[in-house]
Amino acid sequence: MSALELKLARDNGVEPSAMALRTSNPIRQIVDSLTVTGNPDKEPIKLSIGDPTVFGNLPRAPQVTQAIADAAATGKFEGYPPATGYEFARSAVARYFSERVIQVTKSILPDDNDDLARRNQLDSNDVILASGCSHALEMVIAGICNPGENILIPRPSFPLYKTIADSFDLEVRYYRLDASDNWQVDVKDLDEQVDSRTRAILISNPSNPCGSVYSKEHLVSVLAVAEKHRLPIIADEIYWDMVFSGERFIPLASVSVNVPIISVGAISKRYLVPGWRLGWIMLFDRHKQLVNLRKGLIMLAQRICGPNSLIQGALPSILNDVPESYHEELNKILEDQARYCFEKLSGIEGLRPVTPQGTMYIMVEVVPQKFADIESDVDFCSKLLLEENVMLLPGKAFGMDNFFRIVFCGPKGKLGEAAERIAEFAKRHLKL
Amino acid sequence: MSALELKLARDNGVEPSAMALRTSNPIRQIVDSLTVTGNPDKEPIKLSIGDPTVFGNLPRAPQVTQAIADAAATGKFEGYPPATGYEFARSAVARYFSERVIQVTKSILPDDNDDLARRNQLDSNDVILASGCSHALEMVIAGICNPGENILIPRPSFPLYKTIADSFDLEVRYYRLDASDNWQVDVKDLDEQVDSRTRAILISNPSNPCGSVYSKEHLVSVLAVAEKHRLPIIADEIYWDMVFSGERFIPLASVSVNVPIISVGAISKRYLVPGWRLGWIMLFDRHKQLVNLRKGLIMLAQRICGPNSLIQGALPSILNDVPESYHEELNKILEDQARYCFEKLSGIEGLRPVTPQGTMYIMVEVVPQKFADIESDVDFCSKLLLEENVMLLPGKAFGMDNFFRIVFCGPKGKLGEAAERIAEFAKRHLKL
Ligand SMILES: Cc1ncc(COP(=O)(O)O)c(C=O)c1O
Ligand SMILES: Cc1ncc(COP(=O)(O)O)c(C=O)c1O
């Protein structure tokens, strides 16, 4: 730069807003802080990002591909949809998910459930479409909480919750998940975290990063805390039905009697199309407690005018034409990979994987005392990358020290190879 | 509602955040305040929404349709792109638009322009993709301005600027556009509006709602104000090249010597696909004044993870394969419709259309004194809807009283029919 240019840059450098400066992505920060580059002598294996399409081994339902081709071919989905989404697309979401909620209610709350079930019937007005579940979360969190107020989020949790809260200058308070009890909510801790400035409780079920799936009884105990404090629950149910044998996914709305449930989701994971950026907010509002919030969310949707029209055009077919058997098949594949990962990792000294019950994630505890020269989860992941070229996310990215997360979407070949490298690495660093 | 339910709703009603309450869409408000419904005896004609696809008369380039079909068929665009967009897609935007900027610079700044031109060469790092130009504007405005600070926006202007500013608790200050001088910026007023809390000047060119297109000389005079106050300019150039015969579109970056230009755009209007929600931010930053802002924008992009992957996949082909002749043809059709509209309206007593130089909009002045029972632009549009079932947006939606805007995208049949109904309506309401 010339002297004049330097002067111009100094004089007239445009500073970003405080909001921009507050908006940080912990994953990016952690990945950046893993300053090392992977061992160039070994083929890289990335099990760090929650993108089920990365390895190409998971089969996409042909109906999904067909649906988008059909929607594009009609030439009808090029104009502006309403900011909250086309009525027909919102209606498809309302019908698909509320039918499932009602089925679950009827099967698990056998007495006197007709009224409960009926009131969980959503219509298109109860749904707002969003540009991915991320955007749904942005609207809900910013739509419910003011600066100086807080929402309760789990520790560990998907980092975007905090990213959004930080960006809008909102507080988060963490409640504890118990690794020794299948990552269930520590209900006492949850209760104690509520203060006079708490606006909502966020529950992630099935959970990223834990891979846990909550029972009806557990959800009821969480609902009791929300009801006691008269708080709504934001249910991040993006892994809807992605559970393994012996487990059942219970949508939170299906067991809530008095607590309003704001359920967010997306086609991203269930249909293996995270790049398509289509998600939703569903308001399960039996007692008309969300009437004003709904108006607020509709206003917020105006800001960027909703998700892509073509995907909205394809949405009814994606939801209605992909058979249940596809989801069962996908769950089987994921479960098989999960078990394989778990078994490979459970024999390794110094590591303790927690059995996943669903999703695409397994959390593994690292016991630093067992190792000669590994100080933390970040240190573990950093050295593993350097020596073995395997990329994992340390628990710190999720607010949880001494764990790392493995994404088990890849084929067994890759997962096995990664597990072997992890085993060798761990052995090499064990305390003698 | 039962007594218990009412109690629950009262006790536990969830209030939206102040942000949600602040976020309002003036168009929606105005449309809602047109409480009347259209005359049911007449076929409705809606010339209110800036969606060029509504009537189906404007031809989409076949390359656009092909590009999306091809992108979908590859099966490669289902995973998460980076939050700022795929590198290849950002690179396509950088190349396409900076080449055009450079061409313009070379042709209109003949002396000593090589260095200037060269420095407007963008690469992929200078581009951030967004979910439509709306999202690009959201990131830029919220990324540059803090509560208590302001940005200068034109009066009249596209209402989203204020919607975004209100939502984030930022101020806007209006500078005057001069209807009697082709809606040019009142440069003196612009200069006087700047205060110590001003962070940026926003220029809309070609303009929605005015249909105006600025000359090189005019842009230079606007740049002088920005330079004097050392402010960056946000150039909303979504109507890039959509200009009529005798006019030339001058991208602001092509004539800026020292002022950093943040240009926002989208495929929405140029390619007739507003529903596809793909836009961008381009940083023309010769003097490295936007280095920090760029980092802030990249952080903000993490919040919702960018636009749809399929459209990103199609973007290089959309930009590179649609021939210039397509844009010329589209401009001809629009110009023909614009002229037709203008002529039909200019004979009407009490109304004064302003000749559009580009875009899809014409502004028409309403002179209330000429009418017996029309108080304002809102009153005009409201009664017109009631009596003639023609829907227009009153100037108030754009911050400008005593005008209305007509979208002239529709076929001449519709435009003519609308103009005739407006003529009859105006005649009926004239002062005797
Ligand atoms: C729990 C959870 N919620 C939300 C999201 C964001 O989903 P989307 O890609 O649809 O924005 C993710 C993505 O990883 C997630 O794991
Ligand atoms: C001047 C201007 N900027 C931005 C936009 C928003 O564009 P998009 O639909 O790509 O979000 C519009 C849409 O009408 C516009 O007229």
Short mmCIF file of N, CA, C and O in Angstrom, two decimals, chain A residues 1 5 8-9 11-19 23-25 50-51 53 60 77-80 119 138 142-143 145-146 167-168 199 230 258 269 273-277 287-290 292-293 299-300 302-305 308-311, chain B residues 1 5 8-9 11-19 23-25 50-51 53 60 77-80 119 138 142-143 145-146 167-168 199 230 258 269 273-277 287-290 292-293 299-300 302-305 308-311:
data_model
loop_
_atom_site.label_atom_id
_atom_site.label_comp_id
_atom_site.label_asym_id
_atom_site.label_seq_id
_atom_site.Cartn_x
_atom_site.Cartn_y
_atom_site.Cartn_z
N MET A 1 0.84 -1.21 0.00
CA MET A 1 0.00 0.00 0.00
C MET A 1 0.87 1.25 0.00
O MET A 1 1.88 1.31 0.69
N GLU A 5 -2.79 5.46 0.47
CA GLU A 5 -3.75 4.37 0.66
C GLU A 5 -3.82 3.94 2.12
O GLU A 5 -4.89 3.68 2.66
N LEU A 8 -5.89 6.39 3.86
CA LEU A 8 -7.31 6.21 3.57
C LEU A 8 -7.88 5.04 4.37
O LEU A 8 -8.94 5.13 4.97
N ALA A 9 -7.14 3.94 4.36
CA ALA A 9 -7.62 2.76 5.06
C ALA A 9 -7.78 3.06 6.54
O ALA A 9 -8.77 2.68 7.16
N ASP A 11 -8.07 6.10 8.03
CA ASP A 11 -9.09 7.12 8.26
C ASP A 11 -10.48 6.58 8.11
O ASP A 11 -11.40 6.96 8.81
N ASN A 12 -10.63 5.76 7.12
CA ASN A 12 -11.97 5.51 6.63
C ASN A 12 -12.29 4.03 6.70
O ASN A 12 -13.16 3.54 6.01
N GLY A 13 -11.58 3.29 7.51
CA GLY A 13 -11.86 1.88 7.65
C GLY A 13 -13.25 1.74 8.24
O GLY A 13 -13.60 2.43 9.18
N VAL A 14 -14.05 0.88 7.65
CA VAL A 14 -15.42 0.73 8.09
C VAL A 14 -15.48 -0.39 9.12
O VAL A 14 -15.12 -1.52 8.82
N GLU A 15 -15.89 -0.06 10.32
CA GLU A 15 -15.94 -1.08 11.37
C GLU A 15 -17.27 -1.83 11.33
O GLU A 15 -18.31 -1.23 11.09
N PRO A 16 -17.22 -3.13 11.57
CA PRO A 16 -18.49 -3.86 11.64
C PRO A 16 -19.24 -3.49 12.92
O PRO A 16 -18.66 -3.00 13.88
N SER A 17 -20.54 -3.74 12.90
CA SER A 17 -21.39 -3.44 14.06
C SER A 17 -21.06 -4.36 15.22
O SER A 17 -20.46 -5.43 15.04
N ALA A 18 -21.50 -3.95 16.39
CA ALA A 18 -21.32 -4.80 17.57
C ALA A 18 -22.01 -6.14 17.37
O ALA A 18 -21.51 -7.19 17.76
N MET A 19 -23.15 -6.14 16.70
CA MET A 19 -23.84 -7.41 16.43
C MET A 19 -22.96 -8.34 15.63
O MET A 19 -22.81 -9.52 15.95
N THR A 23 -21.29 -12.08 16.78
CA THR A 23 -21.78 -13.30 16.13
C THR A 23 -20.61 -14.22 15.84
O THR A 23 -19.85 -13.99 14.92
N SER A 24 -20.46 -15.24 16.67
CA SER A 24 -19.33 -16.12 16.38
C SER A 24 -19.80 -17.55 16.33
O SER A 24 -20.77 -17.94 16.95
N ASN A 25 -19.12 -18.31 15.53
CA ASN A 25 -19.44 -19.71 15.36
C ASN A 25 -18.38 -20.51 16.09
O ASN A 25 -17.24 -20.59 15.64
N GLY A 50 -21.79 -32.24 10.60
CA GLY A 50 -23.06 -32.98 10.62
C GLY A 50 -23.79 -32.95 9.30
O GLY A 50 -24.97 -32.63 9.25
N ASP A 51 -23.07 -33.30 8.24
CA ASP A 51 -23.66 -33.30 6.90
C ASP A 51 -23.73 -34.74 6.41
O ASP A 51 -22.71 -35.34 6.08
N THR A 53 -24.51 -36.04 3.77
CA THR A 53 -24.29 -36.30 2.33
C THR A 53 -22.81 -36.42 1.98
O THR A 53 -22.48 -36.77 0.85
N ARG A 60 -30.29 -41.50 -0.87
CA ARG A 60 -31.39 -40.53 -0.85
C ARG A 60 -32.64 -41.20 -1.42
O ARG A 60 -32.55 -42.00 -2.37
N PHE A 77 -42.99 -22.36 -9.75
CA PHE A 77 -42.39 -21.97 -8.47
C PHE A 77 -41.21 -21.04 -8.65
O PHE A 77 -40.12 -21.28 -8.16
N GLU A 78 -41.45 -19.99 -9.44
CA GLU A 78 -40.39 -19.01 -9.64
C GLU A 78 -40.70 -17.67 -8.95
O GLU A 78 -39.79 -16.91 -8.68
N GLY A 79 -41.96 -17.41 -8.72
CA GLY A 79 -42.36 -16.13 -8.12
C GLY A 79 -42.14 -16.11 -6.61
O GLY A 79 -41.70 -17.10 -6.02
N TYR A 80 -42.42 -14.91 -6.02
CA TYR A 80 -42.30 -14.79 -4.56
C TYR A 80 -43.39 -15.60 -3.86
O TYR A 80 -44.57 -15.36 -4.10
N ARG A 119 -56.55 -31.33 19.77
CA ARG A 119 -56.01 -29.98 19.83
C ARG A 119 -54.58 -29.89 19.29
O ARG A 119 -54.04 -28.81 19.17
N GLU A 138 -33.36 -19.02 14.50
CA GLU A 138 -33.09 -17.58 14.58
C GLU A 138 -34.39 -16.83 14.86
O GLU A 138 -34.46 -15.98 15.76
N ALA A 142 -34.84 -15.11 18.57
CA ALA A 142 -34.90 -13.64 18.54
C ALA A 142 -36.34 -13.15 18.70
O ALA A 142 -36.57 -12.01 19.09
N GLY A 143 -37.29 -14.02 18.42
CA GLY A 143 -38.69 -13.62 18.50
C GLY A 143 -39.28 -13.74 19.89
O GLY A 143 -40.37 -13.22 20.16
N CYS A 145 -37.12 -13.61 22.95
CA CYS A 145 -36.21 -13.19 24.02
C CYS A 145 -35.68 -11.79 23.75
O CYS A 145 -35.39 -11.44 22.61
N ASN A 146 -35.57 -10.97 24.77
CA ASN A 146 -35.01 -9.62 24.66
C ASN A 146 -33.61 -9.57 25.28
O ASN A 146 -33.29 -10.38 26.15
N SER A 167 -25.49 -13.19 18.99
CA SER A 167 -25.67 -12.23 17.92
C SER A 167 -26.72 -11.20 18.31
O SER A 167 -26.54 -10.01 18.10
N PHE A 168 -27.80 -11.65 18.93
CA PHE A 168 -28.89 -10.74 19.29
C PHE A 168 -28.75 -10.21 20.72
O PHE A 168 -29.68 -9.62 21.25
N ARG A 199 -37.03 -16.84 29.40
CA ARG A 199 -38.19 -16.73 28.50
C ARG A 199 -38.61 -18.05 27.88
O ARG A 199 -39.73 -18.17 27.39
N ARG A 230 -44.14 -21.72 34.07
CA ARG A 230 -44.97 -21.13 33.00
C ARG A 230 -44.11 -20.66 31.83
O ARG A 230 -44.24 -19.52 31.34
N ASN A 258 -50.20 -28.77 29.15
CA ASN A 258 -50.40 -27.33 29.32
C ASN A 258 -49.29 -26.44 28.78
O ASN A 258 -49.46 -25.23 28.67
N LYS A 269 -31.86 -33.26 7.52
CA LYS A 269 -31.24 -34.52 7.96
C LYS A 269 -32.06 -35.73 7.54
O LYS A 269 -31.52 -36.68 6.99
N VAL A 273 -30.76 -33.64 2.63
CA VAL A 273 -30.63 -32.48 1.74
C VAL A 273 -30.42 -31.18 2.55
O VAL A 273 -31.17 -30.21 2.40
N PRO A 274 -29.35 -31.14 3.38
CA PRO A 274 -29.17 -29.94 4.19
C PRO A 274 -28.92 -28.69 3.37
O PRO A 274 -29.26 -27.59 3.80
N GLY A 275 -28.37 -28.83 2.17
CA GLY A 275 -28.10 -27.66 1.34
C GLY A 275 -29.36 -27.00 0.79
O GLY A 275 -29.31 -25.86 0.33
N TRP A 276 -30.47 -27.70 0.86
CA TRP A 276 -31.70 -27.14 0.27
C TRP A 276 -32.34 -26.08 1.14
O TRP A 276 -33.23 -25.37 0.70
N ARG A 277 -31.92 -25.99 2.38
CA ARG A 277 -32.32 -24.89 3.28
C ARG A 277 -33.83 -24.74 3.39
O ARG A 277 -34.38 -23.68 3.13
N HIS A 287 -53.59 -23.94 24.24
CA HIS A 287 -54.30 -23.02 25.13
C HIS A 287 -54.18 -21.57 24.67
O HIS A 287 -54.33 -20.66 25.46
N LYS A 288 -53.87 -21.42 23.40
CA LYS A 288 -53.82 -20.06 22.83
C LYS A 288 -52.87 -19.14 23.59
O LYS A 288 -53.17 -17.99 23.85
N GLN A 289 -51.74 -19.69 23.95
CA GLN A 289 -50.74 -18.89 24.66
C GLN A 289 -49.73 -18.28 23.69
O GLN A 289 -48.90 -17.46 24.09
N LEU A 290 -49.76 -18.74 22.44
CA LEU A 290 -48.75 -18.28 21.49
C LEU A 290 -49.32 -17.33 20.44
O LEU A 290 -48.68 -17.05 19.43
N ASN A 292 -49.82 -14.11 20.38
CA ASN A 292 -49.00 -12.91 20.13
C ASN A 292 -47.64 -13.27 19.56
O ASN A 292 -47.13 -12.58 18.67
N LEU A 293 -47.05 -14.34 20.08
CA LEU A 293 -45.75 -14.76 19.56
C LEU A 293 -45.85 -15.06 18.06
O LEU A 293 -44.99 -14.68 17.27
N MET A 299 -43.99 -11.36 11.60
CA MET A 299 -43.29 -10.12 11.27
C MET A 299 -41.82 -10.40 10.96
O MET A 299 -41.26 -9.89 9.99
N LEU A 300 -41.19 -11.21 11.79
CA LEU A 300 -39.77 -11.50 11.57
C LEU A 300 -39.53 -12.18 10.23
O LEU A 300 -38.48 -12.00 9.60
N GLN A 302 -40.79 -11.51 7.51
CA GLN A 302 -40.76 -10.53 6.40
C GLN A 302 -39.33 -10.11 6.06
O GLN A 302 -39.06 -9.64 4.96
N ARG A 303 -38.42 -10.24 7.02
CA ARG A 303 -37.10 -9.66 6.85
C ARG A 303 -36.35 -10.26 5.67
O ARG A 303 -35.69 -9.55 4.93
N ILE A 304 -36.42 -11.57 5.52
CA ILE A 304 -35.70 -12.14 4.36
C ILE A 304 -36.60 -12.93 3.42
O ILE A 304 -36.14 -13.54 2.46
N CYS A 305 -37.91 -12.94 3.71
CA CYS A 305 -38.87 -13.52 2.75
C CYS A 305 -38.76 -15.02 2.51
O CYS A 305 -38.96 -15.48 1.38
N ASN A 308 -36.55 -20.95 -0.37
CA ASN A 308 -36.64 -21.17 -1.81
C ASN A 308 -37.98 -21.75 -2.27
O ASN A 308 -38.47 -22.73 -1.71
N SER A 309 -38.55 -21.14 -3.31
CA SER A 309 -39.87 -21.53 -3.79
C SER A 309 -39.91 -22.93 -4.41
O SER A 309 -40.91 -23.65 -4.27
N LEU A 310 -38.83 -23.33 -5.09
CA LEU A 310 -38.82 -24.65 -5.73
C LEU A 310 -38.91 -25.75 -4.68
O LEU A 310 -39.64 -26.73 -4.85
N ILE A 311 -38.12 -25.60 -3.62
CA ILE A 311 -38.13 -26.64 -2.57
C ILE A 311 -39.49 -26.64 -1.89
O ILE A 311 -40.02 -27.69 -1.54
N MET B 1 -63.49 -20.55 24.68
CA MET B 1 -62.49 -20.98 25.68
C MET B 1 -63.16 -21.17 27.04
O MET B 1 -64.00 -20.38 27.44
N GLU B 5 -58.94 -22.33 30.52
CA GLU B 5 -58.11 -22.02 29.35
C GLU B 5 -57.83 -20.53 29.26
O GLU B 5 -56.72 -20.11 28.97
N LEU B 8 -55.18 -19.79 31.66
CA LEU B 8 -53.88 -20.23 31.16
C LEU B 8 -53.33 -19.24 30.13
O LEU B 8 -52.18 -18.84 30.18
N ALA B 9 -54.20 -18.87 29.21
CA ALA B 9 -53.75 -17.98 28.13
C ALA B 9 -53.29 -16.65 28.72
O ALA B 9 -52.27 -16.11 28.33
N ASP B 11 -52.35 -16.03 31.93
CA ASP B 11 -51.18 -16.23 32.79
C ASP B 11 -49.92 -16.41 31.99
O ASP B 11 -48.85 -15.97 32.35
N ASN B 12 -50.07 -17.19 30.95
CA ASN B 12 -48.88 -17.78 30.37
C ASN B 12 -48.75 -17.39 28.90
O ASN B 12 -48.08 -18.06 28.14
N GLY B 13 -49.43 -16.33 28.51
CA GLY B 13 -49.31 -15.91 27.13
C GLY B 13 -47.87 -15.52 26.88
O GLY B 13 -47.26 -14.82 27.69
N VAL B 14 -47.31 -15.98 25.77
CA VAL B 14 -45.91 -15.72 25.49
C VAL B 14 -45.82 -14.47 24.62
O VAL B 14 -46.38 -14.44 23.53
N GLU B 15 -45.17 -13.45 25.13
CA GLU B 15 -45.08 -12.20 24.38
C GLU B 15 -43.90 -12.24 23.40
O GLU B 15 -42.84 -12.76 23.74
N PRO B 16 -44.07 -11.70 22.22
CA PRO B 16 -42.94 -11.61 21.31
C PRO B 16 -41.92 -10.59 21.81
O PRO B 16 -42.25 -9.71 22.60
N SER B 17 -40.70 -10.73 21.34
CA SER B 17 -39.63 -9.81 21.74
C SER B 17 -39.86 -8.42 21.15
O SER B 17 -40.62 -8.25 20.19
N ALA B 18 -39.18 -7.46 21.73
CA ALA B 18 -39.26 -6.09 21.21
C ALA B 18 -38.82 -6.06 19.75
O ALA B 18 -39.39 -5.34 18.92
N MET B 19 -37.80 -6.87 19.41
CA MET B 19 -37.36 -6.92 18.01
C MET B 19 -38.51 -7.34 17.09
O MET B 19 -38.75 -6.72 16.05
N THR B 23 -40.44 -5.11 14.04
CA THR B 23 -40.25 -5.51 12.65
C THR B 23 -41.56 -5.40 11.90
O THR B 23 -42.44 -6.23 12.06
N SER B 24 -41.71 -4.35 11.12
CA SER B 24 -42.98 -4.25 10.42
C SER B 24 -42.73 -4.00 8.96
O SER B 24 -41.72 -3.45 8.56
N ASN B 25 -43.64 -4.51 8.18
CA ASN B 25 -43.54 -4.37 6.75
C ASN B 25 -44.56 -3.32 6.32
O ASN B 25 -45.76 -3.57 6.35
N GLY B 50 -43.83 -6.26 -6.75
CA GLY B 50 -42.69 -6.25 -7.68
C GLY B 50 -42.22 -7.64 -8.06
O GLY B 50 -41.04 -7.94 -7.96
N ASP B 51 -43.15 -8.46 -8.48
CA ASP B 51 -42.81 -9.83 -8.88
C ASP B 51 -43.04 -9.96 -10.38
O ASP B 51 -44.17 -10.00 -10.85
N THR B 53 -42.92 -12.30 -12.34
CA THR B 53 -43.42 -13.59 -12.85
C THR B 53 -44.94 -13.68 -12.80
O THR B 53 -45.52 -14.65 -13.30
N ARG B 60 -38.85 -16.25 -19.59
CA ARG B 60 -37.64 -16.62 -18.84
C ARG B 60 -36.62 -17.18 -19.84
O ARG B 60 -36.97 -17.88 -20.79
N PHE B 77 -25.39 -31.14 -5.34
CA PHE B 77 -25.69 -29.92 -4.59
C PHE B 77 -26.74 -30.16 -3.52
O PHE B 77 -27.74 -29.46 -3.44
N GLU B 78 -26.50 -31.21 -2.73
CA GLU B 78 -27.42 -31.49 -1.64
C GLU B 78 -26.82 -31.19 -0.27
O GLU B 78 -27.53 -30.99 0.69
N GLY B 79 -25.51 -31.20 -0.20
CA GLY B 79 -24.85 -31.00 1.10
C GLY B 79 -24.79 -29.53 1.48
O GLY B 79 -25.23 -28.65 0.72
N TYR B 80 -24.25 -29.27 2.70
CA TYR B 80 -24.09 -27.89 3.14
C TYR B 80 -23.03 -27.17 2.34
O TYR B 80 -21.89 -27.62 2.30
N ARG B 119 -8.22 -2.50 -10.00
CA ARG B 119 -8.56 -2.69 -8.60
C ARG B 119 -10.02 -3.03 -8.37
O ARG B 119 -10.41 -3.33 -7.26
N GLU B 138 -30.06 -7.30 4.76
CA GLU B 138 -30.10 -7.53 6.21
C GLU B 138 -28.68 -7.62 6.77
O GLU B 138 -28.34 -6.97 7.76
N ALA B 142 -27.35 -4.53 9.13
CA ALA B 142 -27.09 -4.91 10.52
C ALA B 142 -25.60 -5.08 10.78
O ALA B 142 -25.15 -5.02 11.92
N GLY B 143 -24.84 -5.28 9.72
CA GLY B 143 -23.41 -5.50 9.88
C GLY B 143 -22.61 -4.21 9.96
O GLY B 143 -21.43 -4.23 10.32
N CYS B 145 -24.16 -1.00 11.12
CA CYS B 145 -24.80 0.05 11.91
C CYS B 145 -25.17 -0.48 13.29
O CYS B 145 -25.60 -1.63 13.43
N ASN B 146 -24.99 0.33 14.30
CA ASN B 146 -25.35 -0.03 15.67
C ASN B 146 -26.59 0.75 16.10
O ASN B 146 -26.86 1.83 15.58
N SER B 167 -36.12 -3.28 12.69
CA SER B 167 -36.00 -4.57 13.36
C SER B 167 -34.77 -4.59 14.26
O SER B 167 -34.82 -5.06 15.40
N PHE B 168 -33.67 -4.04 13.77
CA PHE B 168 -32.42 -4.07 14.53
C PHE B 168 -32.22 -2.81 15.37
O PHE B 168 -31.15 -2.58 15.90
N ARG B 199 -23.54 5.98 9.42
CA ARG B 199 -22.56 4.93 9.13
C ARG B 199 -22.44 4.60 7.65
O ARG B 199 -21.44 4.04 7.23
N ARG B 230 -16.46 10.66 4.49
CA ARG B 230 -15.78 9.39 4.67
C ARG B 230 -16.75 8.27 5.03
O ARG B 230 -16.56 7.52 5.99
N ASN B 258 -12.40 6.77 -4.42
CA ASN B 258 -11.98 6.57 -3.02
C ASN B 258 -13.05 6.00 -2.09
O ASN B 258 -12.73 5.59 -0.99
N LYS B 269 -34.70 -10.38 -10.16
CA LYS B 269 -35.41 -9.57 -11.15
C LYS B 269 -34.85 -9.81 -12.55
O LYS B 269 -35.60 -10.01 -13.50
N VAL B 273 -36.68 -14.81 -11.37
CA VAL B 273 -36.82 -15.93 -10.43
C VAL B 273 -36.71 -15.44 -8.98
O VAL B 273 -35.87 -15.93 -8.21
N PRO B 274 -37.59 -14.52 -8.57
CA PRO B 274 -37.47 -13.99 -7.21
C PRO B 274 -37.67 -15.06 -6.13
O PRO B 274 -37.12 -14.94 -5.04
N GLY B 275 -38.44 -16.10 -6.44
CA GLY B 275 -38.69 -17.15 -5.44
C GLY B 275 -37.47 -18.00 -5.13
O GLY B 275 -37.44 -18.70 -4.13
N TRP B 276 -36.46 -17.93 -6.00
CA TRP B 276 -35.30 -18.80 -5.80
C TRP B 276 -34.37 -18.32 -4.69
O TRP B 276 -33.49 -19.02 -4.26
N ARG B 277 -34.55 -17.09 -4.27
CA ARG B 277 -33.86 -16.55 -3.10
C ARG B 277 -32.34 -16.67 -3.19
O ARG B 277 -31.70 -17.26 -2.32
N HIS B 287 -9.29 0.43 -1.43
CA HIS B 287 -8.33 0.96 -0.47
C HIS B 287 -8.33 0.20 0.84
O HIS B 287 -7.94 0.73 1.87
N LYS B 288 -8.83 -1.03 0.77
CA LYS B 288 -8.80 -1.90 1.95
C LYS B 288 -9.46 -1.24 3.16
O LYS B 288 -8.95 -1.30 4.28
N GLN B 289 -10.58 -0.60 2.91
CA GLN B 289 -11.31 0.01 4.02
C GLN B 289 -12.39 -0.92 4.58
O GLN B 289 -12.99 -0.62 5.60
N LEU B 290 -12.63 -2.02 3.86
CA LEU B 290 -13.73 -2.90 4.27
C LEU B 290 -13.22 -4.22 4.86
O LEU B 290 -13.98 -5.18 5.01
N ASN B 292 -12.32 -5.12 7.85
CA ASN B 292 -12.99 -5.54 9.09
C ASN B 292 -14.47 -5.82 8.88
O ASN B 292 -15.02 -6.76 9.44
N LEU B 293 -15.09 -4.98 8.07
CA LEU B 293 -16.50 -5.20 7.77
C LEU B 293 -16.71 -6.58 7.14
O LEU B 293 -17.64 -7.31 7.49
N MET B 299 -19.15 -13.42 9.62
CA MET B 299 -19.71 -13.93 10.87
C MET B 299 -21.23 -13.96 10.80
O MET B 299 -21.87 -14.94 11.18
N LEU B 300 -21.81 -12.88 10.29
CA LEU B 300 -23.28 -12.82 10.23
C LEU B 300 -23.85 -13.91 9.32
O LEU B 300 -24.95 -14.41 9.55
N GLN B 302 -22.99 -16.86 9.17
CA GLN B 302 -23.08 -18.15 9.87
C GLN B 302 -24.48 -18.38 10.45
O GLN B 302 -24.86 -19.51 10.73
N ARG B 303 -25.21 -17.30 10.69
CA ARG B 303 -26.44 -17.43 11.46
C ARG B 303 -27.46 -18.31 10.75
O ARG B 303 -28.13 -19.11 11.39
N ILE B 304 -27.61 -18.16 9.45
CA ILE B 304 -28.60 -19.03 8.79
C ILE B 304 -28.00 -19.86 7.66
O ILE B 304 -28.70 -20.56 6.94
N CYS B 305 -26.67 -19.76 7.48
CA CYS B 305 -25.99 -20.68 6.54
C CYS B 305 -26.36 -20.53 5.08
O CYS B 305 -26.40 -21.53 4.35
N ASN B 308 -29.82 -21.57 -0.85
CA ASN B 308 -30.02 -22.92 -1.38
C ASN B 308 -28.87 -23.40 -2.27
O ASN B 308 -28.44 -22.71 -3.19
N SER B 309 -28.42 -24.62 -2.02
CA SER B 309 -27.26 -25.18 -2.72
C SER B 309 -27.53 -25.45 -4.21
O SER B 309 -26.64 -25.30 -5.04
N LEU B 310 -28.76 -25.86 -4.54
CA LEU B 310 -29.07 -26.15 -5.95
C LEU B 310 -28.95 -24.89 -6.80
O LEU B 310 -28.40 -24.92 -7.90
N ILE B 311 -29.50 -23.80 -6.29
CA ILE B 311 -29.45 -22.55 -7.06
C ILE B 311 -28.00 -22.08 -7.15
O ILE B 311 -27.57 -21.57 -8.18
#
